[in-house]
Structures are given as C-alpha cells and as structure tokens.
Amino acid sequence: MQRWPVLLFLAWVCFLFFAGIGLFTSGFLLTRIELASRSSCSDPLLPPPWERQNLPTGSCWAPQRFPKAVLVIIDALRFEFARFNPTKATPLPYENKLSFLHHLVTSQPRHARLYRFRADPPTATMQRIKGLTTGSLPTFIDVGSNFATYAIQEDNLLAQLAQNGRRVVFMGDDTWEGLFPKNFFRSYFFPSFNVKDLHTVDDGILQHLYPTVDSGEWDVLIAHFLGVDHCGHKHGPDHPEMAKKLTQMNEMLRSLVDHLGNDTLLLVAGDHGMTETGDHGGDSEKEVNAALFVYSKTPLFGTGPPEKPEAVPQVNLVPTVALLLGVPIPYSNIGEVMAELFSGDGDAVSAALQQLSVYHINAKQVDRFLHSYSLVAQDLPAEQLQHLQELFSSAVEEHIRLLAQVQGATLVPPELESRLGTLIGRFQLYLREARAVCTQSWARFRPLRMMGGCTLIAASCLLCYMASELAAALDSFYRSCLLYPLLWGVVVAVLLGLAHVFTQEGLDLLLVSSWAAAASQVGFFWHWWGQYPKRARSVGSQPPLASIGLRQRLRAWLGLAFPMGILLFRCGAMFSDSFVVAEARVAPFLLASLVTLLVGKLHWDGRLTVPEGPKQQFLGFSSYRREIWYLLCFVATLLVCVRLSGFFHQCREEIPHCRPSLFLSPLASLRNTRAKNLFYLLCVALLAGLAYAVRSWLRHYGNLNSSDPLVLFVRWGFPLVVLCIACYWAVASSAEDSLGKLQELVQVAVVAFPWAVYGLASVGLLLLLCNPMTVFAKDTRESAGSIVTPSLGVPSSEVDFLHVIPQIYRRMQESQKSRLERGSYKATVAAYGLGSVYSAALVIALTLLGFLLMLLHSERLSLAFLLLFLEAFMLLHIHTRARGLAGDAEPFSVPWYAVISWLLAASQFFYSTGHQPIFPAIHWNAAFVGFHLDHSTNLLPAVLVGANTFASHILFAVGCPLLLLWPFVCEIPSSQKRKPKKEPQEELQEVEEHMMEMRLRESPEKFSNALLQLGLKYLFVLGMQLLACVCAAMILRRHLMVWKVFAPKFLFESLGFVVSSICLLLGISLVMRVDCAVSTWFSQLQLSRGGQTSCWASVGSGRSLLQELKMQES
C-alpha cells in the first residue's frame, strides 16, 4: 500500500483550497486604513468666537467644562435594563432594577438624562471599546480579534488624555490592557474571559472604586464591570441572577454618586446589549440597543428631558467627552458632538451660540479627517466627498456671517433664534451624512483578489473531481501527477521570492502561496492533458456507448444525477439569504430526500423485488427479501433520527417567534430540582449506553479478545471516562448550590474531572497511535502437513512468498472449517478481530473524540450526540445494503450518494448541536471546561471553542473512511446463514470468499486508490459548498444582508472546511497506520515461525508481504 503518496496528494489538494480561501478572504474581509495622524492643541480648528481669545488653562479647542470625569461601563447594559417603568406591577428579572437612575432623572431633570446608546455592529466587546475611544467604526473582520486584542494605534481619547497630562485610572476588564498599554496612570486589571465567573471582576472593582474616588489622584476614572454580561451568557437576562447583579449595580451607582464632587461628570454606559439568550456580536435590535446615562451635580442641560429618550450613536460620546474635558477630539473621529451638554446656564441664544461653536469644531475635525483619508484610500466615492465638502463650506460661511451680524447687533432675537436653529441643523446634516458615507464605504473590497480566490477554489474542485475519476480508472496515477505540480509550484514560489529580493519589496506570503498553488494546478492539468487521455483510451475496458441500452444508460445517469442534483441545489440556494437563515431545517430535509430518492431508484431499477433468476451476490448478501426489510428499517430509523435532531436547535434573530431549544442550556440553569435530577440520570444513562454499544460491537467482531494495552483501555478506560464525565456534570450542575468548604471542593472538582477526561482520552489516542492492532492470535496447532515452496525450503524470494501466501490462507480456512464441522483438518493459528481491524481503530478513535466533544457541550446535548452516532450508523448500513441490492461489482469505490449524504449529516448536526453560522451563537463556555481562571494564551481557548463549534465536522471527517470499510465489515460468514448442506469442497470455496477487511489487502494498489478517491470526493463536496458561499459573498457583497448573513456564513464554511479537511487527513492517516501495523504483524508472525511455516495460518496480503519484509530489513 502506497501510504505517503496518497497523504501527500490529499495534503496538496487541501493546500490549494487553503490558498484560495486565504486569497479571497484578503480581498473580501479588510479593515479600513488607519491613519497615523494625531490631533493636538495647536491644530487650527478653533471656531470664530474663540480663535481670537485665550482659552482657559487646561483647555484645547474649547473651554473645559469639567476637570474630572467618571466613566462606568456596565458590559451588555441593554436599554431595557436601565429604563424604569413604574406601571409594571410584576417586572421581569431585568426590569426596574436600576431605580436610582430613574430617581436622579425625575428629581434633578437638568442634571441627569438617559439615552438610547446605539452600538455599531459587530457588538463584540473589543470592537465597542474601539468605537467608544476612537470615535470611528470597526469593520467586520475586527470581530475575529475580540479575544486576541491588539494595541490601538489610531488616535484615541485615552491617548489624548495622556498626551495632555491627564491622570487616567482604570479598573476592570483586562481587555483594555492589550488595547491601551502604558496609557494609564494607575490600573487594576481583572481576567475577563471566563464568562461563568460573575463576581471576580465586579468585586475587584468595588474593592478599589471608592478609595480611588476619595483620594482625588485622578482626572478620569474608568470602571468596566462585567457581571451583567457574564450573567447573560451563563443564565440569560430572564433569570434571578440577573436581578441580583443589576441590583448590585444600582447600589454601586448610589454609593458612587455620594462620593463624587460638584466638578465631576458621571457617565454610565453599556457597550452593547444582549439577546434573549444572553448573547451578542450581531446587529439585532436588542444587541445594538444599549443605555447611556449622564449626570452631574451641577446643571448640565438647559431644558428638561424629552418624553422619549433620544437615541445617540456610540461614536458621539468621543467628541463630546473630549471637548467637555478640554482635550482635542481624536483625529479619526466621525462622531457628532452631543451639543445639549454645552448649553450652559444662559438664555436660549447664548446656548445656541455655544452649541454652534462646538459643532463648528466637530465639523472641521471631520472634514480634515475625510480629506486626509481620501488622499491615502480610494474607497470613499468622490462625488459624495464633493457633496460633503459643499455642505461643510456653506455651513462654515453661514456661521461666520451670522457671528458678524450678532456682533453688529443687526438681528433681533426671534430672527436670530430661527437662523441659529437652521444653522445647527445644517451642521448636524453634514456630520450625519459624513458618518453615513463612511459606514457604507468601509466594506473595502479588492475584486482581483476575490476573483483569484474564487478561481483557485473552483479549479481545486475541478481537480478533485478529475483526480477521483482517474483514481478509479488508473492505478498509482497520483505519483507522477503529484511530482510535476509540486515542481511547478516550487519553481514559481522561488522565482517570486527572488523577485522580491531584487526589488527589495516586502514579501507577501499569501500572494506567493496563491501563485504557487495556481502554478501547481496548471502543472496538474497540463500533465493530465498530455499523458492520461491516451492511457485512458488504451486501458479503456468500458464498452462503447452504442452497445449500452438506453435504459442502462439512463439508470447510470440517474445514479449520478440524484446525489449531484441534491448537491447543486444546496450550493445554488447559498445565494439566498432566506435559505442560509433557514438552513437548519433545509439540511435535514435534503438528507432525508437523498435517502428516499436512493430507495426510489432501487425500486425503479427492480432491485427491491425478488428476482426470478439466480440471485446476484455481493459480499455474501444472498437473500434479497431480508435485505430489503433491513434497508427499509434502517431508512425509517434514519428518518426518525433526522426528525428528533430538530429538537436541539438554536435560533437566529431573523426568524420571528423562534424559541431556542431547552436542551441547549446547562442543567445548572434548571430551577426544578426533580427535573434536573431526571435529566442528569438520562444523560448519564445515554453516555454509558454509548460506551456499552461500542464495546459490544468490538466484542462481536472479536476485537476485545487480546490483552494489548489498547484493548485493556477500551475495557476499563471507557467506563472510567464515562464516570469522570458523569461526575463533572454532577458537580457543574450543582456548583451554584454548594456552600462553605463544599464550595471550594466543588471548584476543585469542576477543574479536576475535565482534566481527568482530557488525560484518559489522550492516553487512549496515544495507545491507538502506537499500536492500533486489536487482533488476538491463538495457536491451536497440531502437527500438520508442510506448506511447500518451489525450493522445498524456507521462503527466501518473492517467488517463494507468492507461492506460499495462498497456501497459508487456505490452511487457515481449512483449520476454521475443520474446527466447526468435520474436524479432519488440524487447526493452526486463529486470528480474532483481523477482519475488522481497520474499522475497530476508527470506532475507538471516534468514541474517544465523542467523549471529549460531549464534555465541551452542555449536559443535555449528549442526547444530540447519541442521535449523531446512531444516524451515522444507519447511514453506513443503508450504504452497505443499497450496494448489496444494487449488485455493485466494484467494492473499492464509494458512490457519490454515500459521500454527499455523509456530509449532509455533518451539516445537519452542526445545527443539531446548538450552533448557527453567526457569532452570537458561539458557545464561549467551552473555553473554560476544566479551567477555573483565565487562560494565559489564546490558543487553548480557541481550540476548545473551535472543537465545540465544529464537533460534527470533526466526527464525520475522521469517520469518513468507514464509508469504504463498512461493506467489508458487514460481510456475513457463510456458516451463519441458513442454507442447504453442500459438499465440503463447495462450502470451503464459499468460506474463502469471506475475508472482510482483509480483502482490501489483497489489492494494495486498489486499497490506496480507494482511500485517495474517497478523500478526493469528500474534498470535492466540501469544496463545492465552499465555492457556493464564496461566490455568494462576492456577488452579493453590496447586498443588504451581506454582513449579517453571507459574510458570517462564508467565515463559518471556510473554518469548517479547514477543520474537516485536516480531520479527513487524520482519519485516512489512522487507516494507513493500522495497515502498517497489520503488515508488521504479518511479518513478525511469519518470521517468528521461521522454517515452521506449516504451523500457522492467517488472512493476509500475498503480493506485498515480501516488499514489506525488504523494507524492514533496509
């Protein structure tokens, strides 16, 4: 068996796809250009009334109104949490808890005001912090770095405060530490990533908040509380814990106001909202609708609050706070100043003039930014920039004329007020249109890169299809077909590298990889075009088309048209946002449709009726009627599993009236103790049932008879893993109820049990890698006749081995037959489990991975995982029975319908394990299974969250080789069938036909080609789905729903492709590792007998045994 060439070919194909994904991503998901310019006090942006005056000490651009400010950020403070509705008699847990804010607004209307604080998506914490400090708009791709924060290089409010000598003290979320290094006068950071921890950050802030405020050693104090956000993630907003947390925030604000001086501005803000499930990250109304509360002990507003709270974009906070504190507005700000905070205590005219001055400064700053940005980037439309410039110039000129008339006292108050109001409206129009232009234009695409990436992916799909057909027609084609493309790619990469060296330009590794991938694809197609059509014609054993009947041709065409039609329908529907939103229901429907069409095709072909003539047999299937009922039972069970999997759904906010499944929440969220206990017992029973089913299957096929370490681990390690998971579920579901010293013990157990599972699973996988053989060889020999070689001695040449191996195999069959019936032949060596050795290794690996992935999900999702394994088992049996009924004469080729149905099941269970291709649906809790404190690096939590998200992709990709192996495993021994008694010679001939998976080793080249063809088909189907998402994102990049639907779908599909392809390589590598171990086992068994070859027998590979021995000797 050629192992390395097959793996290298598949790895090369994966690299082609990866290069296409990277190139497309670099053209589709780009951040806007960040300018390095910074504002300063010397910038000529002063408005006419102040440009000839000396500003007070400590003021820049405008007179300082407050020397101190306190910014309290309550993470995920939705507007409904801050609003108080006195008419509600029975408020929800998150309603009417911040009563102190309502008290201040009603008792001091000119001192306090509540706003709707509109966040710009994505509503992830780091992006919101950037918006709150720079006044600019983070783009979509920034959400990917939410937990790998980078220092903000752009001009921002904290940098301006530090630059102008203000002492900034911070306490709370440690995300700020990575964003603003060395910008704080004093800081108290607390770990923020553990969303299960509701109190560490908040309690740490409260410990330092009041002493810091009383010390006076600060100018700006920022406190970022996380308890409300973490409570939403853990319990959701409608939970008693949320009421406790909001009440704690209410008392904190009450005490804080008592400690504030008259010269201090208090700002209480939420960085984003949350959905009904407590998540955020998208752009739904509840996610972008946060709260802002402004208060000062001195009057702030000239009038009372409006009837309905005003909606304010979050970026508006930056210019407002900057001018109130007397520092320059950050250079890249596009926010609009909240002018009502600059009204002062004068009459309406003086208040309007004051507001006009700050609007003038704000507009000048935005105009300067747009001018600088347009010089370095071309993504802002020129005609819109011209229109904005005209608006700005006319407003500034009108302001100058108006001020001249005011100084000349030529206007009466009523006319002056009217013109002031009109001019304020013009400045507001300019600032809002400027922000709208930037918002629309900062999806900056590179069409050439997008087209290049799309072309690479499409060419890779075509290559997969062609190579899979070649693998079926020609032996070992991949050796020469791999050499030339690799040479072409390496040559192009070297040439590009030398060109960059001589031109002294920066080396773009992504472009180099893409060009190398394209060159290697051209090399493959060129070599194929020049060589293999001739060989295919010379080899062609297919009859001419004219000799095939119309009905046969139609049947052959339909055999490919049905599964490909389902695949093309799924790919074409990726262009519909409605389909993407409803894909959780469509994927199961397509799977059920494909299986039903398969049964219909078998019926149309006449395969579901008992034939009148001799029965066609495939791998021992001789009774059509029984096989038909088996097939129908398997199909019915599959449809039930598909139906039941719909109970584990997650909702998207685009689907109204959808309620997420109750099974997604952990047992700890259940308030009914009896229900919690019943669910716990059910989950543990199902977990134990899975382990028992796997062990029973292995025992049935004889893979648990030996005393090897792997077999011992399956016997004793599996129950131990189940016990550790059950104990973890028990302590995790009752952690909130434990008290005192028991609480400390529970905290230790919550970490210890997952680590025990990690350790046991790692040991099992390591044993599987070191020695994957689960075969028990039993020597029951007595004296027997010798196996004869041509040289009448010990086999010493290839000719001898080719002569000996068939005798060895027949001797084992004779031994088995004599032991069962006649007893005339003397037994030699019985090898238990050899016929299922490949599948046994995969089943053990999948079980261990399943245990790990179930640990990373909530307890009740173990029901979904049980359905996953059961549905996969049904698909394998349907595939096997369908091939038997169809009389497939080529057992080494997996049909397209099996591969497509396997991948449809993987997509189905992506949704049925509580996931959706949107960021708010990511299960961040998985990052802390086995970890109590924060992580020191981002790699481990990324791996845990990724494994949780793509659990179905991992399991189905690793288990993909079972599609090839299962028909051989399900081969039914003749001795187990009811049939009339036959002559010994006929019965022995039938026994010889049943070799199960050892039949694969009879043809090593066909085995290698079969694995390669299966891998290429799997990558082709994955690639077609990816290509559809890429094309949809590219063509619909200006669609209204691109950032809400198509871009997240593309990202999740790309990550799913990467995970699936890597796991596919691992699954095929495991099969090849088992094949290597089987070869070693045969070699050792042969060598251990020496000249006594007559004393043993086994089922093995004849033609490759000598080659393997020579390799060992060398």
PDB file of C-alpha atoms in Angstrom, residues 235 405 456 546 700 759 775 803 809 831 998 1066:
ATOM      1  CA  HIS A 235     -28.140  32.337  32.548  1.00  0.00           C
ATOM      2  CA  GLN A 405     -24.261  90.075  12.331  1.00  0.00           C
ATOM      3  CA  LEU A 456      -8.469  28.854  -7.178  1.00  0.00           C
ATOM      4  CA  ALA A 546     -23.714   2.450 -28.627  1.00  0.00           C
ATOM      5  CA  HIS A 700     -18.935  -9.009  18.471  1.00  0.00           C
ATOM      6  CA  GLY A 759      -5.822  12.796  30.223  1.00  0.00           C
ATOM      7  CA  VAL A 775      -6.166  -8.701  16.949  1.00  0.00           C
ATOM      8  CA  HIS A 803       3.614 -19.348  -3.795  1.00  0.00           C
ATOM      9  CA  TYR A 809      -4.643 -18.519   3.669  1.00  0.00           C
ATOM     10  CA  ALA A 831      -6.726 -14.535  14.337  1.00  0.00           C
ATOM     11  CA  MET A 998      -8.547  -8.388   4.663  1.00  0.00           C
ATOM     12  CA  LEU A1066      -6.133  12.335  10.234  1.00  0.00           C
TER      13      LEU A1066
END
